[in-house]
Structures are given as structure tokens and as C-alpha cells.
Amino acid sequence: MAVCVFGAALVTALPLPAVRPLQDALGQVFVPVQRLLTTVGSTLGGAFGNVESLEKLRERVSTLEEENARLQAENLKLGDLKRENATLRGLSAFKRNRPDLDLLGASVTGRKIAEEPGSLVHSIEIDVGTRHGLRPYLAVASERGLVGQVITADANRCWVRLLIDPRSQVEARVQRSRVTGMVVGSTSGALVLRYLPQSVAGQPAVVQRGDIIETSGESEYFPPGLNIGQVMEVHQSDERTHQEATLLPSVSFSALEKVLVITGWPEAGAAEAPPAAASADPASPSSAQPTPGP
Amino acid sequence: MNSYVALALFTFLTLIQTSVMPFASLGFSRPLVPLLAAVSWGLFTQPLGAVRWALGLGILLDVVSPEPFGFYLAPLILAALVGSLFGRRFFGSNALLPPVAVAAATITFMIAQRLLLGLWGTPLAWTPAAVIEESLPIVILNWLWLPLVYFPLERAARAVGPPRIEWEQR
């Protein structure tokens, strides 16, 4: 058997003229089989190759997903930093534009961890207290305007009653007409400007939609010129001696993060406050009444 | 329920109310988880149980709040009592008992707090529209959060309560 195989191999290997026809005949038989086997082998080899590629692709996708998650987390942090930067720039601009106010930088501590438990009254807790120079009844503001007033203070924290609280009352004025009134909060969080005199026929309206309302400065607790809000609707009746206006607060109380506690400003009648800058700053001063707590 | 466990639970609920519920607010209205807990406990046990829970929760809420002491304690006790009594009296063991009790308790709580604010000199509008405008969102929010409080407390009440007698049906 081995001799026969050797002999067959020798015959096919050696380029003998006599074996050429035999080779041709064998080729006629082998070629289709070889072609079939090559096709099968190629398919199987491709499948294995695809599995291997698929596995590599899966690894690649997993790596990219991890990278994507990391970049998304980083992007969120950058977004937070950007917002904080914008807030701090606003507060910094507010301080630059109001050098008459002795401002103490303060931030709302976890407004998320300290809010009034109920819904009828509105207060927040901030992370500065008496050891930072705070005391009750100090005004609190943000770069957008008046936020509220300190009502209680411990060594390291204090509670701020927001402007929208139903017990909050701030003497204010219409920036355009300089007419004074009183801004009060409500249990629903609405701001109302009350005790405005009725408009006189033939003269410019005392108050109209779009007017800016600011602190009048007559109070020893609220400096003048702090932005309070904008008139949305005027409620006027001939049967009443005064008219009222509903305001849109300038401060977004649900999005408060950092606030400034105003610890002092020049006496009333001293040098006028510098003119407000374009963006986040109230205009000229005036005076108002304090609102002590209960 | 063990006193220490109850105290820990009350503290947890108070922290949830001040730190988590602001995120669940609808405008300026937020759910009252301590109220839900007190009313639910009263429904599982007895109205006196609701009062005890309201007492503990109300004290803690007044401690963390800058408002005068009693601003949460008194309305919470009254609301828990009304909720647990009202529901039992009119609805027995009906499936509507918890939401009805919570609604009654919530409205009682809001009116009681309004009364206190009025006593302290806060000008308030007492028109039905104003009361409904304030109370309705809170009632709805309380209903939404009720399952998260009611069912876990029901299990806890079964765990600490006396063994139940199951009657065979023939």
C-alpha cells in the first residue's frame, strides 16, 4: 500500500510526459471538488473571521460607551461650573455696580436640604450666620434683585424669608413714575404692589404693565434701588381709593443658589448710589419700611 | 412600634420633607409626607396612634422650621385626627378610605395653618377660591405620594401589631 502511494506521488510529481494525460484527467475530477471545498472553507473562514470581528466590535463599542459615559458626566460637571460661573459673574457685577452696599458673599446651603417644610410660607436656609456678621432683618439679594429678609440667625446659618412669603412687606416704588407703594407676598407665591394712588385723567398713568418695581429705600432694612419685579397686570377700580398691580418677580425663587446678604449701605440722604449697569442691576435709590418677623 | 424606631422614622420623614419634597413641588405646593404617615398609621391602628405620630412628627417639623413652634404641630395633630376618624366613620374598610382620609386631613391641615397665620396677623384671603387654589394641588400631590407611604407602613403595622385571626370560609 505504501509502495503504491509512493509510486503515485512519484508519478504525479515528476514532469514525465507520460503522466500528463493522467494529470489532466485527475484535474477534471479534482477541480470541482477543490472549488467546492474552497468555497466551504472560505465561508467558514469568513464566519469565524466575522465572529472575531464582531467580538472586536463589541469590545470597541463597550470602550466607546464607557468613554461616552465619562464624557457625559464631565459635560454635566462643566455645565454646572458654567452656570455657577455665570451666577458668580452676575453677583460680582452686582457688587461692582453697587459699591455703596457693603456686601457679604453668602450662598444658599443646600437650598435642597433646607427649605420650609410646608407650602403656605416660603423660607430658605443659607450657610452664613451670626459669626459672619449677620443679624435678623438684614436684606438678602441676588444678582437679579431682592430675595428676602433674614428672620432668624444661628452661629453658622440663618433663615431667609422670601419676598413671596405672605408676611413679607417691602416698601417699593414704580421706577418710571417714582410713585411709592407696598409689595406684599401671598400664600400662593404671588407678588402684589398695593396702595398705589389712582391715576389722574390727563396725566401719565401711575403704574402700567411693564413698569419696573424697585425698593424705595425708605426702610432701614432695605437699601434703595433693588429690583423687585415687573408689573404684569394692574387692578384698578373707581370704587377704591388705591389701585394694585400684580408683579412678575425678578428673582426665580425656585432656582436660587447663591445670594448676597446686605449688611450695610450709606445713610439715607448720603451720596446717591451709582447708576445701574445694563444687565442685572437696579436703578436709582429711594427708601422703604422694614418688615420685622412675627 | 419601638420608640427608638419611631423616632428614627420620624427623623427620616422630616428630612425627606425638607430635602426631597421641594423637588416634588408643583409650583409652590409640595406633598406632606409626615401628614401621610400620621394618617396612614391612624388607619392601620387607631386614631390615637395617628395623634401620637402627629405629635412626634409635628415637633420635629417645628424644630427644623424657622416658624414659631406649633405651626406644624397643632395642624398636624388636628389633621391626623380628622383624617383617621373621618375615613373610618364614613368609609369603614373601603378601598377609598386612604385617599378620602388624606384629602380630609390635608384640607384640615391647610385650614389650620391658615388660621394660625391669621392669628399672627398675616392678611389672608378666605374666599373659597383661594382655599381651594392652595389646597387642591397639595391634595393631589398627597394622593400621588400616598402609595409610597401607605403600603410600607401597612406592612410595618402588620409586623408590629397583634397577630391576625384568619377565619376559614366554609
PDB file of N, CA and C in Angstrom, chain A residues 12-104:
ATOM      1  N   THR A  12       3.096  11.568 -10.206  1.00  0.00           N
ATOM      2  CA  THR A  12       2.460  12.889 -10.364  1.00  0.00           C
ATOM      3  C   THR A  12       3.440  14.029 -10.147  1.00  0.00           C
ATOM      4  N   ALA A  13       4.444  13.787  -9.369  1.00  0.00           N
ATOM      5  CA  ALA A  13       5.417  14.850  -9.096  1.00  0.00           C
ATOM      6  C   ALA A  13       6.377  15.043 -10.253  1.00  0.00           C
ATOM      7  N   LEU A  14       6.836  13.934 -10.790  1.00  0.00           N
ATOM      8  CA  LEU A  14       7.846  14.050 -11.854  1.00  0.00           C
ATOM      9  C   LEU A  14       7.189  14.529 -13.158  1.00  0.00           C
ATOM     10  N   PRO A  15       7.839  15.503 -13.802  1.00  0.00           N
ATOM     11  CA  PRO A  15       7.257  16.056 -15.062  1.00  0.00           C
ATOM     12  C   PRO A  15       7.509  15.113 -16.242  1.00  0.00           C
ATOM     13  N   LEU A  16       6.929  13.921 -16.069  1.00  0.00           N
ATOM     14  CA  LEU A  16       7.128  12.945 -17.140  1.00  0.00           C
ATOM     15  C   LEU A  16       6.043  13.132 -18.201  1.00  0.00           C
ATOM     16  N   PRO A  17       6.381  13.109 -19.420  1.00  0.00           N
ATOM     17  CA  PRO A  17       5.388  13.286 -20.491  1.00  0.00           C
ATOM     18  C   PRO A  17       4.264  12.273 -20.396  1.00  0.00           C
ATOM     19  N   ALA A  18       4.571  11.121 -19.867  1.00  0.00           N
ATOM     20  CA  ALA A  18       3.567  10.057 -19.861  1.00  0.00           C
ATOM     21  C   ALA A  18       2.468  10.331 -18.838  1.00  0.00           C
ATOM     22  N   VAL A  19       2.811  11.115 -17.813  1.00  0.00           N
ATOM     23  CA  VAL A  19       1.780  11.330 -16.773  1.00  0.00           C
ATOM     24  C   VAL A  19       0.905  12.540 -17.070  1.00  0.00           C
ATOM     25  N   ARG A  20       1.220  13.298 -18.099  1.00  0.00           N
ATOM     26  CA  ARG A  20       0.433  14.497 -18.374  1.00  0.00           C
ATOM     27  C   ARG A  20      -1.041  14.191 -18.567  1.00  0.00           C
ATOM     28  N   PRO A  21      -1.382  13.205 -19.427  1.00  0.00           N
ATOM     29  CA  PRO A  21      -2.808  12.906 -19.610  1.00  0.00           C
ATOM     30  C   PRO A  21      -3.480  12.486 -18.310  1.00  0.00           C
ATOM     31  N   LEU A  22      -2.711  11.760 -17.448  1.00  0.00           N
ATOM     32  CA  LEU A  22      -3.273  11.327 -16.172  1.00  0.00           C
ATOM     33  C   LEU A  22      -3.572  12.529 -15.309  1.00  0.00           C
ATOM     34  N   GLN A  23      -2.648  13.483 -15.296  1.00  0.00           N
ATOM     35  CA  GLN A  23      -2.856  14.703 -14.520  1.00  0.00           C
ATOM     36  C   GLN A  23      -4.070  15.441 -15.012  1.00  0.00           C
ATOM     37  N   ASP A  24      -4.216  15.525 -16.335  1.00  0.00           N
ATOM     38  CA  ASP A  24      -5.370  16.245 -16.886  1.00  0.00           C
ATOM     39  C   ASP A  24      -6.656  15.583 -16.457  1.00  0.00           C
ATOM     40  N   ALA A  25      -6.628  14.250 -16.494  1.00  0.00           N
ATOM     41  CA  ALA A  25      -7.856  13.521 -16.130  1.00  0.00           C
ATOM     42  C   ALA A  25      -8.178  13.731 -14.650  1.00  0.00           C
ATOM     43  N   LEU A  26      -7.163  13.651 -13.809  1.00  0.00           N
ATOM     44  CA  LEU A  26      -7.379  13.856 -12.373  1.00  0.00           C
ATOM     45  C   LEU A  26      -7.850  15.286 -12.098  1.00  0.00           C
ATOM     46  N   GLY A  27      -7.257  16.193 -12.873  1.00  0.00           N
ATOM     47  CA  GLY A  27      -7.648  17.578 -12.692  1.00  0.00           C
ATOM     48  C   GLY A  27      -9.122  17.795 -12.984  1.00  0.00           C
ATOM     49  N   GLN A  28      -9.594  17.114 -14.041  1.00  0.00           N
ATOM     50  CA  GLN A  28     -11.009  17.247 -14.373  1.00  0.00           C
ATOM     51  C   GLN A  28     -11.902  16.842 -13.222  1.00  0.00           C
ATOM     52  N   VAL A  29     -11.431  15.872 -12.445  1.00  0.00           N
ATOM     53  CA  VAL A  29     -12.246  15.381 -11.307  1.00  0.00           C
ATOM     54  C   VAL A  29     -12.017  16.236 -10.076  1.00  0.00           C
ATOM     55  N   PHE A  30     -10.770  16.588  -9.826  1.00  0.00           N
ATOM     56  CA  PHE A  30     -10.432  17.267  -8.581  1.00  0.00           C
ATOM     57  C   PHE A  30     -10.882  18.731  -8.555  1.00  0.00           C
ATOM     58  N   VAL A  31     -10.771  19.360  -9.695  1.00  0.00           N
ATOM     59  CA  VAL A  31     -11.011  20.815  -9.692  1.00  0.00           C
ATOM     60  C   VAL A  31     -12.391  21.177  -9.121  1.00  0.00           C
ATOM     61  N   PRO A  32     -13.464  20.528  -9.562  1.00  0.00           N
ATOM     62  CA  PRO A  32     -14.763  20.925  -8.981  1.00  0.00           C
ATOM     63  C   PRO A  32     -14.845  20.686  -7.488  1.00  0.00           C
ATOM     64  N   VAL A  33     -14.230  19.547  -7.098  1.00  0.00           N
ATOM     65  CA  VAL A  33     -14.255  19.236  -5.664  1.00  0.00           C
ATOM     66  C   VAL A  33     -13.456  20.276  -4.897  1.00  0.00           C
ATOM     67  N   GLN A  34     -12.292  20.576  -5.460  1.00  0.00           N
ATOM     68  CA  GLN A  34     -11.448  21.567  -4.801  1.00  0.00           C
ATOM     69  C   GLN A  34     -12.146  22.919  -4.734  1.00  0.00           C
ATOM     70  N   ARG A  35     -12.843  23.238  -5.834  1.00  0.00           N
ATOM     71  CA  ARG A  35     -13.566  24.527  -5.870  1.00  0.00           C
ATOM     72  C   ARG A  35     -14.620  24.542  -4.770  1.00  0.00           C
ATOM     73  N   LEU A  36     -15.347  23.414  -4.653  1.00  0.00           N
ATOM     74  CA  LEU A  36     -16.399  23.336  -3.629  1.00  0.00           C
ATOM     75  C   LEU A  36     -15.811  23.449  -2.236  1.00  0.00           C
ATOM     76  N   LEU A  37     -14.734  22.710  -2.047  1.00  0.00           N
ATOM     77  CA  LEU A  37     -14.106  22.740  -0.726  1.00  0.00           C
ATOM     78  C   LEU A  37     -13.572  24.133  -0.407  1.00  0.00           C
ATOM     79  N   THR A  38     -13.024  24.799  -1.381  1.00  0.00           N
ATOM     80  CA  THR A  38     -12.500  26.150  -1.170  1.00  0.00           C
ATOM     81  C   THR A  38     -13.628  27.097  -0.789  1.00  0.00           C
ATOM     82  N   THR A  39     -14.772  26.928  -1.475  1.00  0.00           N
ATOM     83  CA  THR A  39     -15.923  27.809  -1.167  1.00  0.00           C
ATOM     84  C   THR A  39     -16.390  27.593   0.265  1.00  0.00           C
ATOM     85  N   VAL A  40     -16.484  26.276   0.630  1.00  0.00           N
ATOM     86  CA  VAL A  40     -16.922  25.972   2.002  1.00  0.00           C
ATOM     87  C   VAL A  40     -15.919  26.530   3.011  1.00  0.00           C
ATOM     88  N   GLY A  41     -14.657  26.285   2.699  1.00  0.00           N
ATOM     89  CA  GLY A  41     -13.619  26.766   3.618  1.00  0.00           C
ATOM     90  C   GLY A  41     -13.625  28.272   3.742  1.00  0.00           C
ATOM     91  N   SER A  42     -13.830  28.931   2.591  1.00  0.00           N
ATOM     92  CA  SER A  42     -13.852  30.395   2.616  1.00  0.00           C
ATOM     93  C   SER A  42     -15.021  30.905   3.450  1.00  0.00           C
ATOM     94  N   THR A  43     -16.176  30.247   3.288  1.00  0.00           N
ATOM     95  CA  THR A  43     -17.366  30.676   4.053  1.00  0.00           C
ATOM     96  C   THR A  43     -17.151  30.491   5.541  1.00  0.00           C
ATOM     97  N   LEU A  44     -16.638  29.280   5.870  1.00  0.00           N
ATOM     98  CA  LEU A  44     -16.391  29.041   7.299  1.00  0.00           C
ATOM     99  C   LEU A  44     -15.343  29.999   7.837  1.00  0.00           C
ATOM    100  N   GLY A  45     -14.285  30.159   7.018  1.00  0.00           N
ATOM    101  CA  GLY A  45     -13.254  31.079   7.474  1.00  0.00           C
ATOM    102  C   GLY A  45     -13.789  32.493   7.640  1.00  0.00           C
ATOM    103  N   GLY A  46     -14.698  32.902   6.709  1.00  0.00           N
ATOM    104  CA  GLY A  46     -15.287  34.239   6.828  1.00  0.00           C
ATOM    105  C   GLY A  46     -16.148  34.365   8.074  1.00  0.00           C
ATOM    106  N   ALA A  47     -16.903  33.247   8.349  1.00  0.00           N
ATOM    107  CA  ALA A  47     -17.773  33.288   9.533  1.00  0.00           C
ATOM    108  C   ALA A  47     -16.951  33.446  10.790  1.00  0.00           C
ATOM    109  N   PHE A  48     -15.897  32.647  10.882  1.00  0.00           N
ATOM    110  CA  PHE A  48     -15.037  32.779  12.059  1.00  0.00           C
ATOM    111  C   PHE A  48     -14.423  34.162  12.121  1.00  0.00           C
ATOM    112  N   GLY A  49     -14.051  34.605  10.910  1.00  0.00           N
ATOM    113  CA  GLY A  49     -13.470  35.952  10.868  1.00  0.00           C
ATOM    114  C   GLY A  49     -14.477  36.996  11.330  1.00  0.00           C
ATOM    115  N   ASN A  50     -15.763  36.814  10.908  1.00  0.00           N
ATOM    116  CA  ASN A  50     -16.799  37.764  11.340  1.00  0.00           C
ATOM    117  C   ASN A  50     -17.018  37.702  12.834  1.00  0.00           C
ATOM    118  N   VAL A  51     -16.993  36.457  13.358  1.00  0.00           N
ATOM    119  CA  VAL A  51     -17.183  36.334  14.816  1.00  0.00           C
ATOM    120  C   VAL A  51     -16.075  37.081  15.540  1.00  0.00           C
ATOM    121  N   GLU A  52     -14.862  36.861  15.006  1.00  0.00           N
ATOM    122  CA  GLU A  52     -13.732  37.547  15.632  1.00  0.00           C
ATOM    123  C   GLU A  52     -13.903  39.057  15.486  1.00  0.00           C
ATOM    124  N   SER A  53     -14.337  39.514  14.291  1.00  0.00           N
ATOM    125  CA  SER A  53     -14.539  40.959  14.089  1.00  0.00           C
ATOM    126  C   SER A  53     -15.649  41.455  14.998  1.00  0.00           C
ATOM    127  N   LEU A  54     -16.724  40.621  15.109  1.00  0.00           N
ATOM    128  CA  LEU A  54     -17.862  41.028  15.944  1.00  0.00           C
ATOM    129  C   LEU A  54     -17.426  41.203  17.385  1.00  0.00           C
ATOM    130  N   GLU A  55     -16.607  40.256  17.821  1.00  0.00           N
ATOM    131  CA  GLU A  55     -16.122  40.350  19.186  1.00  0.00           C
ATOM    132  C   GLU A  55     -15.301  41.617  19.382  1.00  0.00           C
ATOM    133  N   LYS A  56     -14.465  41.908  18.398  1.00  0.00           N
ATOM    134  CA  LYS A  56     -13.654  43.134  18.483  1.00  0.00           C
ATOM    135  C   LYS A  56     -14.545  44.364  18.456  1.00  0.00           C
ATOM    136  N   LEU A  57     -15.594  44.287  17.619  1.00  0.00           N
ATOM    137  CA  LEU A  57     -16.511  45.427  17.552  1.00  0.00           C
ATOM    138  C   LEU A  57     -17.216  45.636  18.886  1.00  0.00           C
ATOM    139  N   ARG A  58     -17.602  44.509  19.497  1.00  0.00           N
ATOM    140  CA  ARG A  58     -18.269  44.622  20.799  1.00  0.00           C
ATOM    141  C   ARG A  58     -17.348  45.269  21.821  1.00  0.00           C
ATOM    142  N   GLU A  59     -16.110  44.839  21.807  1.00  0.00           N
ATOM    143  CA  GLU A  59     -15.163  45.445  22.745  1.00  0.00           C
ATOM    144  C   GLU A  59     -15.021  46.928  22.466  1.00  0.00           C
ATOM    145  N   ARG A  60     -14.979  47.251  21.192  1.00  0.00           N
ATOM    146  CA  ARG A  60     -14.818  48.656  20.784  1.00  0.00           C
ATOM    147  C   ARG A  60     -16.037  49.475  21.239  1.00  0.00           C
ATOM    148  N   VAL A  61     -17.224  48.883  21.027  1.00  0.00           N
ATOM    149  CA  VAL A  61     -18.446  49.592  21.423  1.00  0.00           C
ATOM    150  C   VAL A  61     -18.458  49.798  22.935  1.00  0.00           C
ATOM    151  N   SER A  62     -18.071  48.744  23.655  1.00  0.00           N
ATOM    152  CA  SER A  62     -18.059  48.861  25.118  1.00  0.00           C
ATOM    153  C   SER A  62     -17.108  49.954  25.558  1.00  0.00           C
ATOM    154  N   THR A  63     -15.951  49.989  24.948  1.00  0.00           N
ATOM    155  CA  THR A  63     -14.965  51.031  25.282  1.00  0.00           C
ATOM    156  C   THR A  63     -15.525  52.417  24.972  1.00  0.00           C
ATOM    157  N   LEU A  64     -16.160  52.522  23.804  1.00  0.00           N
ATOM    158  CA  LEU A  64     -16.728  53.827  23.421  1.00  0.00           C
ATOM    159  C   LEU A  64     -17.859  54.228  24.332  1.00  0.00           C
ATOM    160  N   GLU A  65     -18.658  53.241  24.757  1.00  0.00           N
ATOM    161  CA  GLU A  65     -19.763  53.567  25.671  1.00  0.00           C
ATOM    162  C   GLU A  65     -19.218  54.082  26.991  1.00  0.00           C
ATOM    163  N   GLU A  66     -18.181  53.435  27.496  1.00  0.00           N
ATOM    164  CA  GLU A  66     -17.596  53.908  28.747  1.00  0.00           C
ATOM    165  C   GLU A  66     -17.032  55.316  28.582  1.00  0.00           C
ATOM    166  N   GLU A  67     -16.386  55.528  27.470  1.00  0.00           N
ATOM    167  CA  GLU A  67     -15.828  56.854  27.198  1.00  0.00           C
ATOM    168  C   GLU A  67     -16.949  57.888  27.088  1.00  0.00           C
ATOM    169  N   ASN A  68     -18.036  57.487  26.428  1.00  0.00           N
ATOM    170  CA  ASN A  68     -19.174  58.384  26.265  1.00  0.00           C
ATOM    171  C   ASN A  68     -19.770  58.736  27.623  1.00  0.00           C
ATOM    172  N   ALA A  69     -19.928  57.734  28.489  1.00  0.00           N
ATOM    173  CA  ALA A  69     -20.494  57.990  29.822  1.00  0.00           C
ATOM    174  C   ALA A  69     -19.582  58.927  30.598  1.00  0.00           C
ATOM    175  N   ARG A  70     -18.294  58.703  30.495  1.00  0.00           N
ATOM    176  CA  ARG A  70     -17.344  59.562  31.215  1.00  0.00           C
ATOM    177  C   ARG A  70     -17.425  60.990  30.684  1.00  0.00           C
ATOM    178  N   LEU A  71     -17.504  61.145  29.380  1.00  0.00           N
ATOM    179  CA  LEU A  71     -17.574  62.488  28.790  1.00  0.00           C
ATOM    180  C   LEU A  71     -18.886  63.172  29.144  1.00  0.00           C
ATOM    181  N   GLN A  72     -19.979  62.380  29.203  1.00  0.00           N
ATOM    182  CA  GLN A  72     -21.263  62.979  29.574  1.00  0.00           C
ATOM    183  C   GLN A  72     -21.224  63.491  31.003  1.00  0.00           C
ATOM    184  N   ALA A  73     -20.623  62.673  31.898  1.00  0.00           N
ATOM    185  CA  ALA A  73     -20.512  63.110  33.297  1.00  0.00           C
ATOM    186  C   ALA A  73     -19.664  64.379  33.378  1.00  0.00           C
ATOM    187  N   GLU A  74     -18.576  64.385  32.610  1.00  0.00           N
ATOM    188  CA  GLU A  74     -17.700  65.561  32.608  1.00  0.00           C
ATOM    189  C   GLU A  74     -18.449  66.767  32.061  1.00  0.00           C
ATOM    190  N   ASN A  75     -19.270  66.535  31.039  1.00  0.00           N
ATOM    191  CA  ASN A  75     -20.040  67.615  30.433  1.00  0.00           C
ATOM    192  C   ASN A  75     -21.042  68.196  31.427  1.00  0.00           C
ATOM    193  N   LEU A  76     -21.651  67.305  32.217  1.00  0.00           N
ATOM    194  CA  LEU A  76     -22.601  67.779  33.229  1.00  0.00           C
ATOM    195  C   LEU A  76     -21.885  68.656  34.244  1.00  0.00           C
ATOM    196  N   LYS A  77     -20.719  68.200  34.664  1.00  0.00           N
ATOM    197  CA  LYS A  77     -19.948  68.995  35.631  1.00  0.00           C
ATOM    198  C   LYS A  77     -19.589  70.344  35.026  1.00  0.00           C
ATOM    199  N   LEU A  78     -19.183  70.337  33.774  1.00  0.00           N
ATOM    200  CA  LEU A  78     -18.829  71.595  33.110  1.00  0.00           C
ATOM    201  C   LEU A  78     -20.053  72.497  33.013  1.00  0.00           C
ATOM    202  N   GLY A  79     -21.220  71.881  32.751  1.00  0.00           N
ATOM    203  CA  GLY A  79     -22.440  72.673  32.694  1.00  0.00           C
ATOM    204  C   GLY A  79     -22.719  73.337  34.033  1.00  0.00           C
ATOM    205  N   ASP A  80     -22.538  72.562  35.117  1.00  0.00           N
ATOM    206  CA  ASP A  80     -22.748  73.125  36.458  1.00  0.00           C
ATOM    207  C   ASP A  80     -21.756  74.250  36.713  1.00  0.00           C
ATOM    208  N   LEU A  81     -20.510  74.015  36.337  1.00  0.00           N
ATOM    209  CA  LEU A  81     -19.489  75.041  36.558  1.00  0.00           C
ATOM    210  C   LEU A  81     -19.812  76.292  35.747  1.00  0.00           C
ATOM    211  N   LYS A  82     -20.316  76.073  34.549  1.00  0.00           N
ATOM    212  CA  LYS A  82     -20.661  77.217  33.692  1.00  0.00           C
ATOM    213  C   LYS A  82     -21.765  78.041  34.342  1.00  0.00           C
ATOM    214  N   ARG A  83     -22.784  77.341  34.863  1.00  0.00           N
ATOM    215  CA  ARG A  83     -23.888  78.068  35.493  1.00  0.00           C
ATOM    216  C   ARG A  83     -23.412  78.788  36.742  1.00  0.00           C
ATOM    217  N   GLU A  84     -22.577  78.084  37.520  1.00  0.00           N
ATOM    218  CA  GLU A  84     -22.072  78.709  38.736  1.00  0.00           C
ATOM    219  C   GLU A  84     -21.226  79.933  38.368  1.00  0.00           C
ATOM    220  N   ASN A  85     -20.457  79.790  37.309  1.00  0.00           N
ATOM    221  CA  ASN A  85     -19.632  80.905  36.842  1.00  0.00           C
ATOM    222  C   ASN A  85     -20.508  82.084  36.444  1.00  0.00           C
ATOM    223  N   ALA A  86     -21.592  81.800  35.740  1.00  0.00           N
ATOM    224  CA  ALA A  86     -22.493  82.876  35.311  1.00  0.00           C
ATOM    225  C   ALA A  86     -23.116  83.549  36.534  1.00  0.00           C
ATOM    226  N   THR A  87     -23.514  82.738  37.527  1.00  0.00           N
ATOM    227  CA  THR A  87     -24.113  83.298  38.741  1.00  0.00           C
ATOM    228  C   THR A  87     -23.107  84.177  39.474  1.00  0.00           C
ATOM    229  N   LEU A  88     -21.878  83.672  39.599  1.00  0.00           N
ATOM    230  CA  LEU A  88     -20.871  84.434  40.318  1.00  0.00           C
ATOM    231  C   LEU A  88     -20.512  85.708  39.561  1.00  0.00           C
ATOM    232  N   ARG A  89     -20.492  85.625  38.232  1.00  0.00           N
ATOM    233  CA  ARG A  89     -20.232  86.838  37.437  1.00  0.00           C
ATOM    234  C   ARG A  89     -21.335  87.856  37.673  1.00  0.00           C
ATOM    235  N   GLY A  90     -22.577  87.351  37.726  1.00  0.00           N
ATOM    236  CA  GLY A  90     -23.696  88.259  37.969  1.00  0.00           C
ATOM    237  C   GLY A  90     -23.590  88.916  39.333  1.00  0.00           C
ATOM    238  N   LEU A  91     -23.237  88.114  40.339  1.00  0.00           N
ATOM    239  CA  LEU A  91     -23.094  88.673  41.683  1.00  0.00           C
ATOM    240  C   LEU A  91     -21.919  89.641  41.725  1.00  0.00           C
ATOM    241  N   SER A  92     -20.852  89.291  41.042  1.00  0.00           N
ATOM    242  CA  SER A  92     -19.694  90.163  41.014  1.00  0.00           C
ATOM    243  C   SER A  92     -20.037  91.487  40.341  1.00  0.00           C
ATOM    244  N   ALA A  93     -20.783  91.425  39.258  1.00  0.00           N
ATOM    245  CA  ALA A  93     -21.211  92.649  38.571  1.00  0.00           C
ATOM    246  C   ALA A  93     -22.115  93.469  39.479  1.00  0.00           C
ATOM    247  N   PHE A  94     -22.992  92.778  40.206  1.00  0.00           N
ATOM    248  CA  PHE A  94     -23.891  93.463  41.140  1.00  0.00           C
ATOM    249  C   PHE A  94     -23.065  94.198  42.189  1.00  0.00           C
ATOM    250  N   LYS A  95     -22.056  93.555  42.732  1.00  0.00           N
ATOM    251  CA  LYS A  95     -21.211  94.190  43.736  1.00  0.00           C
ATOM    252  C   LYS A  95     -20.449  95.370  43.160  1.00  0.00           C
ATOM    253  N   ARG A  96     -19.946  95.201  41.911  1.00  0.00           N
ATOM    254  CA  ARG A  96     -19.200  96.306  41.280  1.00  0.00           C
ATOM    255  C   ARG A  96     -20.106  97.497  41.052  1.00  0.00           C
ATOM    256  N   ASN A  97     -21.347  97.224  40.666  1.00  0.00           N
ATOM    257  CA  ASN A  97     -22.259  98.317  40.344  1.00  0.00           C
ATOM    258  C   ASN A  97     -22.871  98.963  41.579  1.00  0.00           C
ATOM    259  N   ARG A  98     -22.775  98.287  42.695  1.00  0.00           N
ATOM    260  CA  ARG A  98     -23.342  98.854  43.922  1.00  0.00           C
ATOM    261  C   ARG A  98     -22.272  98.899  45.000  1.00  0.00           C
ATOM    262  N   PRO A  99     -21.230  99.696  44.825  1.00  0.00           N
ATOM    263  CA  PRO A  99     -20.188  99.745  45.851  1.00  0.00           C
ATOM    264  C   PRO A  99     -20.694 100.397  47.136  1.00  0.00           C
ATOM    265  N   ASP A 100     -21.864 101.034  47.043  1.00  0.00           N
ATOM    266  CA  ASP A 100     -22.435 101.636  48.241  1.00  0.00           C
ATOM    267  C   ASP A 100     -22.950 100.593  49.213  1.00  0.00           C
ATOM    268  N   LEU A 101     -23.142  99.419  48.721  1.00  0.00           N
ATOM    269  CA  LEU A 101     -23.642  98.356  49.581  1.00  0.00           C
ATOM    270  C   LEU A 101     -22.468  97.540  50.098  1.00  0.00           C
ATOM    271  N   ASP A 102     -22.412  97.346  51.376  1.00  0.00           N
ATOM    272  CA  ASP A 102     -21.382  96.515  51.972  1.00  0.00           C
ATOM    273  C   ASP A 102     -21.865  95.084  51.896  1.00  0.00           C
ATOM    274  N   LEU A 103     -21.417  94.374  50.917  1.00  0.00           N
ATOM    275  CA  LEU A 103     -21.996  93.067  50.642  1.00  0.00           C
ATOM    276  C   LEU A 103     -21.170  91.943  51.243  1.00  0.00           C
ATOM    277  N   LEU A 104     -21.854  91.029  51.824  1.00  0.00           N
ATOM    278  CA  LEU A 104     -21.212  89.847  52.355  1.00  0.00           C
ATOM    279  C   LEU A 104     -21.579  88.676  51.468  1.00  0.00           C
TER     280      LEU A 104
END
